[in-house]
């Protein structure tokens, strides 16, 4: 593809502006003045781009994109790049799902989640490494296990209300 525009940038901008103004006139007649004026505003942008020299930049962009897609079809190295980019996207999505589910997330020593978990689940016993409940006992059966796993005070309050009404 040619690197330069086949016609000068301002001429191409003027031509696109004329086409846009014709379409804007049609919109004005069918949909009203608000749509027509909006069309006129959009129609003036190609002329402004041509006068500022941006049409040449846009032309280069289009030719580079077309060249990229043509080389994509015939170049295995470019396909390898597409596969690597796809793998990066898949890994990003999987890590987001893992974060949302709390899988593979480490809680630091100073994080509020770790402090809250220590306060509600109990302290770690230094001799055996087991958890000692907040009341000093090893656990209270199924209810103690549920309270230890819930670490969130709001959920604990809800669980207590449900238990009070006999719903578990």
Short mmCIF file of N, CA and C in Angstrom, two decimals:
data_model
loop_
_atom_site.label_atom_id
_atom_site.label_comp_id
_atom_site.label_asym_id
_atom_site.label_seq_id
_atom_site.Cartn_x
_atom_site.Cartn_y
_atom_site.Cartn_z
N UNK A 1 0.84 -1.17 0.00
CA UNK A 1 0.00 0.00 0.00
C UNK A 1 0.89 1.24 0.00
N UNK A 2 0.40 2.27 -0.63
CA UNK A 2 1.21 3.48 -0.66
C UNK A 2 1.28 4.12 0.72
N UNK A 3 2.43 4.68 1.02
CA UNK A 3 2.65 5.30 2.32
C UNK A 3 1.98 6.68 2.39
N UNK A 4 1.86 7.37 1.26
CA UNK A 4 1.25 8.70 1.22
C UNK A 4 -0.20 8.59 0.74
N UNK A 5 -0.96 9.58 1.06
CA UNK A 5 -2.35 9.63 0.62
C UNK A 5 -2.42 9.80 -0.90
N UNK A 6 -3.39 9.16 -1.54
CA UNK A 6 -3.51 9.36 -2.98
C UNK A 6 -3.93 10.80 -3.33
N UNK A 7 -4.66 11.44 -2.43
CA UNK A 7 -4.98 12.86 -2.60
C UNK A 7 -4.57 13.56 -1.31
N UNK A 8 -4.46 14.84 -1.35
CA UNK A 8 -4.01 15.60 -0.18
C UNK A 8 -5.00 15.45 0.97
N UNK A 9 -4.48 15.52 2.21
CA UNK A 9 -5.30 15.36 3.41
C UNK A 9 -6.45 16.33 3.50
N UNK A 10 -6.24 17.63 3.24
CA UNK A 10 -7.37 18.56 3.31
C UNK A 10 -8.44 18.26 2.25
N UNK A 11 -8.01 17.78 1.09
CA UNK A 11 -9.00 17.45 0.03
C UNK A 11 -9.85 16.25 0.46
N UNK A 12 -9.22 15.23 1.05
CA UNK A 12 -9.97 14.08 1.52
C UNK A 12 -10.90 14.48 2.66
N UNK A 13 -10.42 15.32 3.57
CA UNK A 13 -11.27 15.81 4.66
C UNK A 13 -12.46 16.59 4.14
N UNK A 14 -12.24 17.42 3.12
CA UNK A 14 -13.34 18.20 2.54
C UNK A 14 -14.35 17.28 1.86
N UNK A 15 -13.87 16.27 1.16
CA UNK A 15 -14.78 15.34 0.49
C UNK A 15 -15.63 14.58 1.51
N UNK A 16 -15.00 14.09 2.58
CA UNK A 16 -15.75 13.39 3.62
C UNK A 16 -16.72 14.31 4.33
N UNK A 17 -16.36 15.58 4.49
CA UNK A 17 -17.25 16.55 5.11
C UNK A 17 -18.48 16.80 4.25
N UNK A 18 -18.30 16.90 2.95
CA UNK A 18 -19.44 17.10 2.05
C UNK A 18 -20.39 15.92 2.13
N UNK A 19 -19.86 14.70 2.12
CA UNK A 19 -20.71 13.51 2.23
C UNK A 19 -21.45 13.53 3.57
N UNK A 20 -20.74 13.88 4.64
CA UNK A 20 -21.36 13.95 5.96
C UNK A 20 -22.44 15.01 6.04
N UNK A 21 -22.23 16.16 5.38
CA UNK A 21 -23.24 17.22 5.39
C UNK A 21 -24.50 16.80 4.64
N UNK A 22 -24.34 16.05 3.58
CA UNK A 22 -25.52 15.54 2.86
C UNK A 22 -26.32 14.59 3.75
N UNK A 23 -25.62 13.70 4.43
CA UNK A 23 -26.30 12.77 5.34
C UNK A 23 -26.94 13.55 6.49
N UNK A 24 -26.26 14.59 6.98
CA UNK A 24 -26.82 15.41 8.06
C UNK A 24 -28.09 16.12 7.62
N UNK A 25 -28.12 16.59 6.37
CA UNK A 25 -29.32 17.25 5.85
C UNK A 25 -30.50 16.26 5.82
N UNK A 26 -30.21 15.00 5.45
CA UNK A 26 -31.27 13.98 5.44
C UNK A 26 -31.77 13.74 6.86
N UNK A 27 -30.83 13.64 7.82
CA UNK A 27 -31.24 13.46 9.21
C UNK A 27 -32.05 14.65 9.71
N UNK A 28 -31.67 15.85 9.31
CA UNK A 28 -32.39 17.05 9.73
C UNK A 28 -33.83 16.99 9.27
N UNK A 29 -34.03 16.56 8.03
CA UNK A 29 -35.40 16.51 7.48
C UNK A 29 -36.22 15.40 8.12
N UNK A 30 -35.61 14.25 8.44
CA UNK A 30 -36.37 13.10 8.94
C UNK A 30 -36.52 13.11 10.47
N UNK A 31 -35.48 13.49 11.19
CA UNK A 31 -35.48 13.36 12.64
C UNK A 31 -35.51 14.68 13.39
N UNK A 32 -35.33 15.78 12.71
CA UNK A 32 -35.40 17.07 13.39
C UNK A 32 -34.06 17.77 13.47
N UNK A 33 -34.13 19.00 13.99
CA UNK A 33 -32.96 19.87 14.03
C UNK A 33 -31.86 19.33 14.95
N UNK A 34 -32.23 18.71 16.07
CA UNK A 34 -31.21 18.23 17.01
C UNK A 34 -30.33 17.16 16.35
N UNK A 35 -30.94 16.22 15.66
CA UNK A 35 -30.17 15.18 14.97
C UNK A 35 -29.36 15.77 13.83
N UNK A 36 -29.93 16.72 13.12
CA UNK A 36 -29.22 17.35 12.02
C UNK A 36 -27.99 18.11 12.48
N UNK A 37 -28.14 18.89 13.56
CA UNK A 37 -27.00 19.63 14.08
C UNK A 37 -25.91 18.71 14.61
N UNK A 38 -26.31 17.63 15.22
CA UNK A 38 -25.32 16.65 15.69
C UNK A 38 -24.58 16.04 14.51
N UNK A 39 -25.29 15.76 13.43
CA UNK A 39 -24.65 15.24 12.22
C UNK A 39 -23.69 16.25 11.60
N UNK A 40 -24.06 17.53 11.61
CA UNK A 40 -23.18 18.57 11.08
C UNK A 40 -21.90 18.63 11.90
N UNK A 41 -22.04 18.53 13.23
CA UNK A 41 -20.87 18.56 14.09
C UNK A 41 -19.92 17.41 13.76
N UNK A 42 -20.45 16.20 13.60
CA UNK A 42 -19.61 15.05 13.24
C UNK A 42 -19.05 15.21 11.84
N UNK A 43 -19.79 15.82 10.96
CA UNK A 43 -19.34 15.98 9.58
C UNK A 43 -18.16 16.94 9.45
N UNK A 44 -18.04 17.88 10.34
CA UNK A 44 -16.95 18.85 10.27
C UNK A 44 -15.62 18.28 10.76
N UNK A 45 -15.65 17.17 11.48
CA UNK A 45 -14.42 16.60 12.02
C UNK A 45 -13.42 16.13 10.94
N UNK A 46 -13.85 15.49 9.84
CA UNK A 46 -12.86 15.12 8.82
C UNK A 46 -12.17 16.33 8.19
N UNK A 47 -12.90 17.42 7.99
CA UNK A 47 -12.29 18.63 7.44
C UNK A 47 -11.25 19.18 8.42
N UNK A 48 -11.61 19.20 9.72
CA UNK A 48 -10.67 19.68 10.74
C UNK A 48 -9.43 18.78 10.77
N UNK A 49 -9.61 17.47 10.67
CA UNK A 49 -8.47 16.55 10.67
C UNK A 49 -7.60 16.77 9.45
N UNK A 50 -8.21 17.00 8.32
CA UNK A 50 -7.42 17.25 7.11
C UNK A 50 -6.64 18.54 7.18
N UNK A 51 -7.24 19.58 7.73
CA UNK A 51 -6.55 20.85 7.84
C UNK A 51 -5.42 20.81 8.86
N UNK A 52 -5.55 19.98 9.87
CA UNK A 52 -4.50 19.88 10.88
C UNK A 52 -3.41 18.87 10.51
N UNK A 53 -3.60 18.15 9.43
CA UNK A 53 -2.61 17.16 9.01
C UNK A 53 -2.81 15.79 9.63
N UNK A 54 -3.94 15.56 10.27
CA UNK A 54 -4.19 14.27 10.90
C UNK A 54 -4.64 13.20 9.91
N UNK A 55 -5.07 13.60 8.72
CA UNK A 55 -5.51 12.61 7.73
C UNK A 55 -4.34 11.72 7.31
N UNK A 56 -3.17 12.29 7.22
CA UNK A 56 -1.99 11.50 6.86
C UNK A 56 -1.69 10.47 7.95
N UNK A 57 -1.82 10.88 9.19
CA UNK A 57 -1.59 9.96 10.31
C UNK A 57 -2.64 8.85 10.29
N UNK A 58 -3.90 9.22 10.07
CA UNK A 58 -4.96 8.21 10.01
C UNK A 58 -4.75 7.26 8.84
N UNK A 59 -4.28 7.78 7.70
CA UNK A 59 -4.01 6.94 6.54
C UNK A 59 -2.92 5.93 6.87
N UNK A 60 -1.86 6.38 7.53
CA UNK A 60 -0.79 5.47 7.92
C UNK A 60 -1.29 4.42 8.90
N UNK A 61 -2.14 4.83 9.82
CA UNK A 61 -2.70 3.88 10.77
C UNK A 61 -3.50 2.80 10.06
N UNK A 62 -4.35 3.20 9.13
CA UNK A 62 -5.17 2.24 8.40
C UNK A 62 -4.29 1.30 7.59
N UNK A 63 -3.29 1.85 6.89
CA UNK A 63 -2.42 0.98 6.08
C UNK A 63 -1.61 0.04 6.97
N UNK A 64 -1.18 0.50 8.13
CA UNK A 64 -0.44 -0.37 9.05
C UNK A 64 -1.32 -1.49 9.59
N UNK A 65 -2.57 -1.17 9.93
CA UNK A 65 -3.49 -2.20 10.42
C UNK A 65 -3.80 -3.23 9.34
N UNK A 66 -4.00 -2.76 8.12
CA UNK A 66 -4.25 -3.71 7.02
C UNK A 66 -3.02 -4.58 6.81
N UNK A 67 -1.84 -3.99 6.85
CA UNK A 67 -0.61 -4.77 6.72
C UNK A 67 -0.45 -5.79 7.83
N UNK A 68 -0.82 -5.41 9.05
CA UNK A 68 -0.74 -6.34 10.18
C UNK A 68 -1.66 -7.54 9.96
N UNK A 69 -2.91 -7.28 9.56
CA UNK A 69 -3.85 -8.38 9.39
C UNK A 69 -3.50 -9.26 8.19
N UNK A 70 -2.89 -8.67 7.16
CA UNK A 70 -2.44 -9.49 6.03
C UNK A 70 -1.27 -10.37 6.47
N UNK A 71 -0.34 -9.81 7.24
CA UNK A 71 0.78 -10.62 7.72
C UNK A 71 0.33 -11.64 8.76
N UNK A 72 -0.76 -11.35 9.45
CA UNK A 72 -1.29 -12.28 10.44
C UNK A 72 -1.71 -13.58 9.78
N UNK A 73 -2.29 -13.48 8.61
CA UNK A 73 -2.78 -14.67 7.94
C UNK A 73 -1.65 -15.56 7.45
N UNK A 74 -0.48 -15.01 7.19
CA UNK A 74 0.58 -15.79 6.55
C UNK A 74 1.84 -15.93 7.41
N UNK A 75 1.87 -15.42 8.62
CA UNK A 75 3.09 -15.44 9.41
C UNK A 75 2.87 -16.24 10.70
N UNK A 76 3.52 -17.40 10.86
CA UNK A 76 3.31 -18.20 12.08
C UNK A 76 3.86 -17.53 13.34
N UNK A 77 4.85 -16.68 13.22
CA UNK A 77 5.37 -15.99 14.40
C UNK A 77 4.32 -15.03 14.95
N UNK A 78 3.60 -14.36 14.07
CA UNK A 78 2.53 -13.47 14.52
C UNK A 78 1.43 -14.29 15.20
N UNK A 79 1.13 -15.49 14.68
CA UNK A 79 0.13 -16.35 15.30
C UNK A 79 0.58 -16.77 16.69
N UNK A 80 1.89 -17.01 16.86
CA UNK A 80 2.41 -17.35 18.19
C UNK A 80 2.18 -16.18 19.14
N UNK A 81 2.37 -14.96 18.66
CA UNK A 81 2.09 -13.79 19.49
C UNK A 81 0.63 -13.70 19.88
N UNK A 82 -0.26 -14.05 18.95
CA UNK A 82 -1.70 -14.03 19.25
C UNK A 82 -2.02 -15.08 20.31
N UNK A 83 -1.39 -16.26 20.21
CA UNK A 83 -1.63 -17.31 21.20
C UNK A 83 -1.13 -16.87 22.57
N UNK A 84 0.03 -16.25 22.63
CA UNK A 84 0.57 -15.78 23.92
C UNK A 84 -0.34 -14.70 24.50
N UNK A 85 -0.83 -13.80 23.67
CA UNK A 85 -1.76 -12.77 24.16
C UNK A 85 -3.05 -13.40 24.67
N UNK A 86 -3.56 -14.40 23.98
CA UNK A 86 -4.75 -15.12 24.43
C UNK A 86 -4.53 -15.83 25.75
N UNK A 87 -3.34 -16.44 25.91
CA UNK A 87 -3.00 -17.10 27.16
C UNK A 87 -2.96 -16.09 28.31
N UNK A 88 -2.41 -14.91 28.04
CA UNK A 88 -2.37 -13.87 29.07
C UNK A 88 -3.78 -13.47 29.49
N UNK A 89 -4.68 -13.34 28.55
CA UNK A 89 -6.07 -12.97 28.87
C UNK A 89 -6.73 -14.07 29.69
N UNK A 90 -6.52 -15.33 29.31
CA UNK A 90 -7.12 -16.45 30.05
C UNK A 90 -6.59 -16.48 31.48
N UNK A 91 -5.28 -16.31 31.66
CA UNK A 91 -4.70 -16.31 33.00
C UNK A 91 -5.24 -15.16 33.84
N UNK A 92 -5.43 -14.00 33.23
CA UNK A 92 -5.98 -12.84 33.94
C UNK A 92 -7.40 -13.14 34.43
N UNK A 93 -8.22 -13.73 33.57
CA UNK A 93 -9.60 -14.04 33.95
C UNK A 93 -9.63 -15.09 35.04
N UNK A 94 -8.80 -16.14 34.92
CA UNK A 94 -8.77 -17.20 35.92
C UNK A 94 -8.33 -16.63 37.27
N UNK A 95 -7.33 -15.74 37.28
CA UNK A 95 -6.90 -15.17 38.55
C UNK A 95 -7.99 -14.31 39.17
N UNK A 96 -8.79 -13.64 38.37
CA UNK A 96 -9.91 -12.85 38.89
C UNK A 96 -10.96 -13.74 39.53
N UNK A 97 -11.25 -14.88 38.89
CA UNK A 97 -12.22 -15.82 39.45
C UNK A 97 -11.67 -16.40 40.76
N UNK A 98 -10.38 -16.72 40.77
CA UNK A 98 -9.77 -17.26 41.99
C UNK A 98 -9.83 -16.24 43.13
N UNK A 99 -9.57 -14.97 42.83
CA UNK A 99 -9.65 -13.94 43.87
C UNK A 99 -11.06 -13.80 44.40
N UNK A 100 -12.03 -13.86 43.50
CA UNK A 100 -13.42 -13.70 43.92
C UNK A 100 -13.85 -14.84 44.84
N UNK A 101 -13.31 -16.02 44.61
CA UNK A 101 -13.67 -17.17 45.44
C UNK A 101 -12.76 -17.32 46.64
N UNK A 102 -11.70 -16.53 46.71
CA UNK A 102 -10.79 -16.60 47.85
C UNK A 102 -9.79 -17.75 47.74
N UNK A 103 -9.60 -18.30 46.56
CA UNK A 103 -8.68 -19.41 46.36
C UNK A 103 -7.30 -18.84 46.04
N UNK A 104 -6.28 -19.31 46.73
CA UNK A 104 -4.92 -18.90 46.44
C UNK A 104 -4.57 -17.50 46.90
N UNK A 105 -5.36 -16.91 47.78
CA UNK A 105 -5.08 -15.57 48.28
C UNK A 105 -4.46 -15.69 49.66
N UNK A 106 -3.28 -15.16 49.84
CA UNK A 106 -2.62 -15.19 51.14
C UNK A 106 -3.01 -13.95 51.92
N UNK A 107 -3.24 -14.16 53.19
CA UNK A 107 -3.55 -13.02 54.06
C UNK A 107 -2.30 -12.68 54.83
N UNK A 108 -1.83 -11.46 54.67
CA UNK A 108 -0.60 -11.02 55.33
C UNK A 108 -0.79 -10.90 56.83
N UNK A 109 0.32 -10.81 57.53
CA UNK A 109 0.28 -10.74 58.99
C UNK A 109 -0.42 -9.49 59.49
N UNK A 110 -0.28 -8.38 58.77
CA UNK A 110 -0.86 -7.13 59.24
C UNK A 110 -2.19 -6.79 58.59
N UNK A 111 -2.73 -7.67 57.76
CA UNK A 111 -3.96 -7.33 57.06
C UNK A 111 -5.16 -7.41 58.01
N UNK A 112 -6.20 -6.64 57.76
CA UNK A 112 -7.38 -6.66 58.64
C UNK A 112 -8.07 -8.02 58.63
N UNK A 113 -8.01 -8.73 57.49
CA UNK A 113 -8.65 -10.03 57.41
C UNK A 113 -7.97 -11.01 58.36
N UNK A 114 -6.63 -10.96 58.42
CA UNK A 114 -5.89 -11.87 59.28
C UNK A 114 -6.16 -11.55 60.75
N UNK A 115 -6.21 -10.26 61.10
CA UNK A 115 -6.48 -9.87 62.48
C UNK A 115 -7.87 -10.31 62.89
N UNK A 116 -8.84 -10.13 62.01
CA UNK A 116 -10.22 -10.50 62.31
C UNK A 116 -10.33 -12.01 62.44
N UNK A 117 -9.64 -12.73 61.56
CA UNK A 117 -9.67 -14.19 61.62
C UNK A 117 -9.06 -14.69 62.92
N UNK A 118 -7.98 -14.05 63.38
CA UNK A 118 -7.36 -14.47 64.62
C UNK A 118 -8.27 -14.19 65.81
N UNK A 119 -8.98 -13.07 65.77
CA UNK A 119 -9.83 -12.70 66.89
C UNK A 119 -11.04 -13.61 67.01
N UNK A 120 -11.64 -14.03 65.93
CA UNK A 120 -12.86 -14.82 66.01
C UNK A 120 -12.58 -16.31 66.05
N UNK A 121 -11.51 -16.78 65.43
CA UNK A 121 -11.25 -18.20 65.38
C UNK A 121 -10.40 -18.65 66.55
N UNK A 122 -9.65 -17.76 67.16
CA UNK A 122 -8.83 -18.14 68.30
C UNK A 122 -7.37 -18.00 67.97
N UNK A 123 -6.54 -18.25 68.96
CA UNK A 123 -5.09 -18.14 68.79
C UNK A 123 -4.52 -19.49 68.44
N UNK A 124 -3.35 -19.49 67.88
CA UNK A 124 -2.70 -20.74 67.52
C UNK A 124 -1.94 -21.24 68.74
N UNK A 125 -2.14 -22.51 69.06
CA UNK A 125 -1.46 -23.13 70.19
C UNK A 125 -0.01 -23.33 69.83
N UNK A 126 0.89 -22.88 70.69
CA UNK A 126 2.32 -22.94 70.36
C UNK A 126 2.86 -24.35 70.42
N UNK A 127 2.31 -25.23 71.22
CA UNK A 127 2.86 -26.57 71.36
C UNK A 127 2.44 -27.46 70.21
N UNK A 128 1.15 -27.58 69.96
CA UNK A 128 0.68 -28.53 68.96
C UNK A 128 0.39 -27.91 67.63
N UNK A 129 0.31 -26.62 67.53
CA UNK A 129 0.00 -25.97 66.27
C UNK A 129 -1.48 -25.97 65.96
N UNK A 130 -2.32 -26.45 66.86
CA UNK A 130 -3.75 -26.48 66.61
C UNK A 130 -4.39 -25.19 67.05
N UNK A 131 -5.61 -24.96 66.60
CA UNK A 131 -6.32 -23.74 66.95
C UNK A 131 -7.06 -23.95 68.25
N UNK A 132 -6.98 -22.98 69.11
CA UNK A 132 -7.72 -23.00 70.36
C UNK A 132 -8.85 -22.01 70.20
N UNK A 133 -10.06 -22.39 70.55
CA UNK A 133 -11.21 -21.53 70.35
C UNK A 133 -11.12 -20.28 71.21
N UNK A 134 -12.01 -19.30 70.93
CA UNK A 134 -11.99 -18.03 71.62
C UNK A 134 -12.32 -18.21 73.10
N UNK A 135 -13.11 -19.23 73.44
CA UNK A 135 -13.48 -19.47 74.83
C UNK A 135 -12.45 -20.33 75.55
N UNK A 136 -11.39 -20.75 74.89
CA UNK A 136 -10.37 -21.56 75.53
C UNK A 136 -10.57 -23.04 75.29
N UNK A 137 -11.64 -23.46 74.63
CA UNK A 137 -11.86 -24.87 74.37
C UNK A 137 -11.48 -25.16 72.92
N UNK A 138 -11.31 -26.42 72.65
CA UNK A 138 -10.88 -26.81 71.31
C UNK A 138 -12.01 -26.66 70.30
N UNK A 139 -13.24 -26.63 70.70
CA UNK A 139 -14.36 -26.47 69.77
C UNK A 139 -15.64 -26.87 70.45
N UNK A 140 -16.77 -26.49 69.87
CA UNK A 140 -18.06 -26.79 70.47
C UNK A 140 -18.89 -27.64 69.53
N UNK A 141 -18.30 -28.53 68.80
CA UNK A 141 -19.06 -29.37 67.90
C UNK A 141 -19.28 -28.66 66.57
N UNK A 142 -20.42 -28.89 65.96
CA UNK A 142 -20.70 -28.33 64.63
C UNK A 142 -20.85 -26.82 64.68
N UNK A 143 -21.43 -26.30 65.76
CA UNK A 143 -21.59 -24.85 65.85
C UNK A 143 -20.23 -24.16 65.95
N UNK A 144 -19.31 -24.72 66.70
CA UNK A 144 -17.97 -24.14 66.83
C UNK A 144 -17.25 -24.13 65.49
N UNK A 145 -17.41 -25.20 64.71
CA UNK A 145 -16.76 -25.26 63.40
C UNK A 145 -17.35 -24.23 62.46
N UNK A 146 -18.67 -24.03 62.53
CA UNK A 146 -19.29 -23.04 61.66
C UNK A 146 -18.83 -21.63 62.03
N UNK A 147 -18.72 -21.35 63.33
CA UNK A 147 -18.28 -20.03 63.75
C UNK A 147 -16.82 -19.79 63.39
N UNK A 148 -15.98 -20.82 63.48
CA UNK A 148 -14.58 -20.66 63.12
C UNK A 148 -14.43 -20.42 61.63
N UNK A 149 -15.21 -21.10 60.80
CA UNK A 149 -15.05 -20.93 59.35
C UNK A 149 -15.62 -19.61 58.90
N UNK A 150 -16.61 -19.04 59.61
CA UNK A 150 -17.22 -17.79 59.17
C UNK A 150 -16.36 -16.60 59.48
N UNK A 151 -15.51 -16.22 59.90
CA UNK A 151 -14.63 -15.14 60.26
C UNK A 151 -15.24 -13.75 60.14
N UNK A 152 -16.39 -13.61 59.48
CA UNK A 152 -17.00 -12.29 59.29
C UNK A 152 -18.06 -12.08 60.36
N UNK A 153 -17.99 -10.95 61.08
CA UNK A 153 -18.92 -10.68 62.18
C UNK A 153 -20.35 -10.58 61.69
N UNK A 154 -20.58 -9.96 60.55
CA UNK A 154 -21.94 -9.81 60.04
C UNK A 154 -22.56 -11.17 59.75
N UNK A 155 -21.80 -12.05 59.13
CA UNK A 155 -22.32 -13.39 58.85
C UNK A 155 -22.53 -14.16 60.14
N UNK A 156 -21.67 -13.95 61.13
CA UNK A 156 -21.85 -14.63 62.42
C UNK A 156 -23.13 -14.20 63.09
N UNK A 157 -23.46 -12.91 63.02
CA UNK A 157 -24.72 -12.42 63.60
C UNK A 157 -25.92 -13.04 62.91
N UNK A 158 -25.83 -13.14 61.59
CA UNK A 158 -26.93 -13.74 60.84
C UNK A 158 -27.08 -15.21 61.19
N UNK A 159 -25.94 -15.91 61.30
CA UNK A 159 -26.01 -17.33 61.68
C UNK A 159 -26.60 -17.49 63.07
N UNK A 160 -26.26 -16.61 64.01
CA UNK A 160 -26.82 -16.69 65.36
C UNK A 160 -28.34 -16.48 65.33
N UNK A 161 -28.81 -15.53 64.55
CA UNK A 161 -30.26 -15.31 64.44
C UNK A 161 -30.97 -16.52 63.84
N UNK A 162 -30.36 -17.10 62.82
CA UNK A 162 -30.97 -18.30 62.22
C UNK A 162 -31.00 -19.46 63.21
N UNK A 163 -29.91 -19.64 63.96
CA UNK A 163 -29.87 -20.71 64.96
C UNK A 163 -30.91 -20.49 66.04
N UNK A 164 -31.12 -19.22 66.44
CA UNK A 164 -32.10 -18.90 67.48
C UNK A 164 -33.51 -19.30 67.05
N UNK A 165 -33.77 -19.18 65.74
CA UNK A 165 -35.09 -19.52 65.22
C UNK A 165 -35.16 -20.97 64.73
N UNK A 166 -34.10 -21.74 64.95
CA UNK A 166 -34.11 -23.15 64.59
C UNK A 166 -33.81 -23.44 63.14
N UNK A 167 -33.24 -22.48 62.43
CA UNK A 167 -32.90 -22.66 61.01
C UNK A 167 -31.38 -22.76 60.93
N UNK A 168 -30.89 -23.86 60.36
CA UNK A 168 -29.43 -23.98 60.24
C UNK A 168 -29.01 -24.23 58.85
#
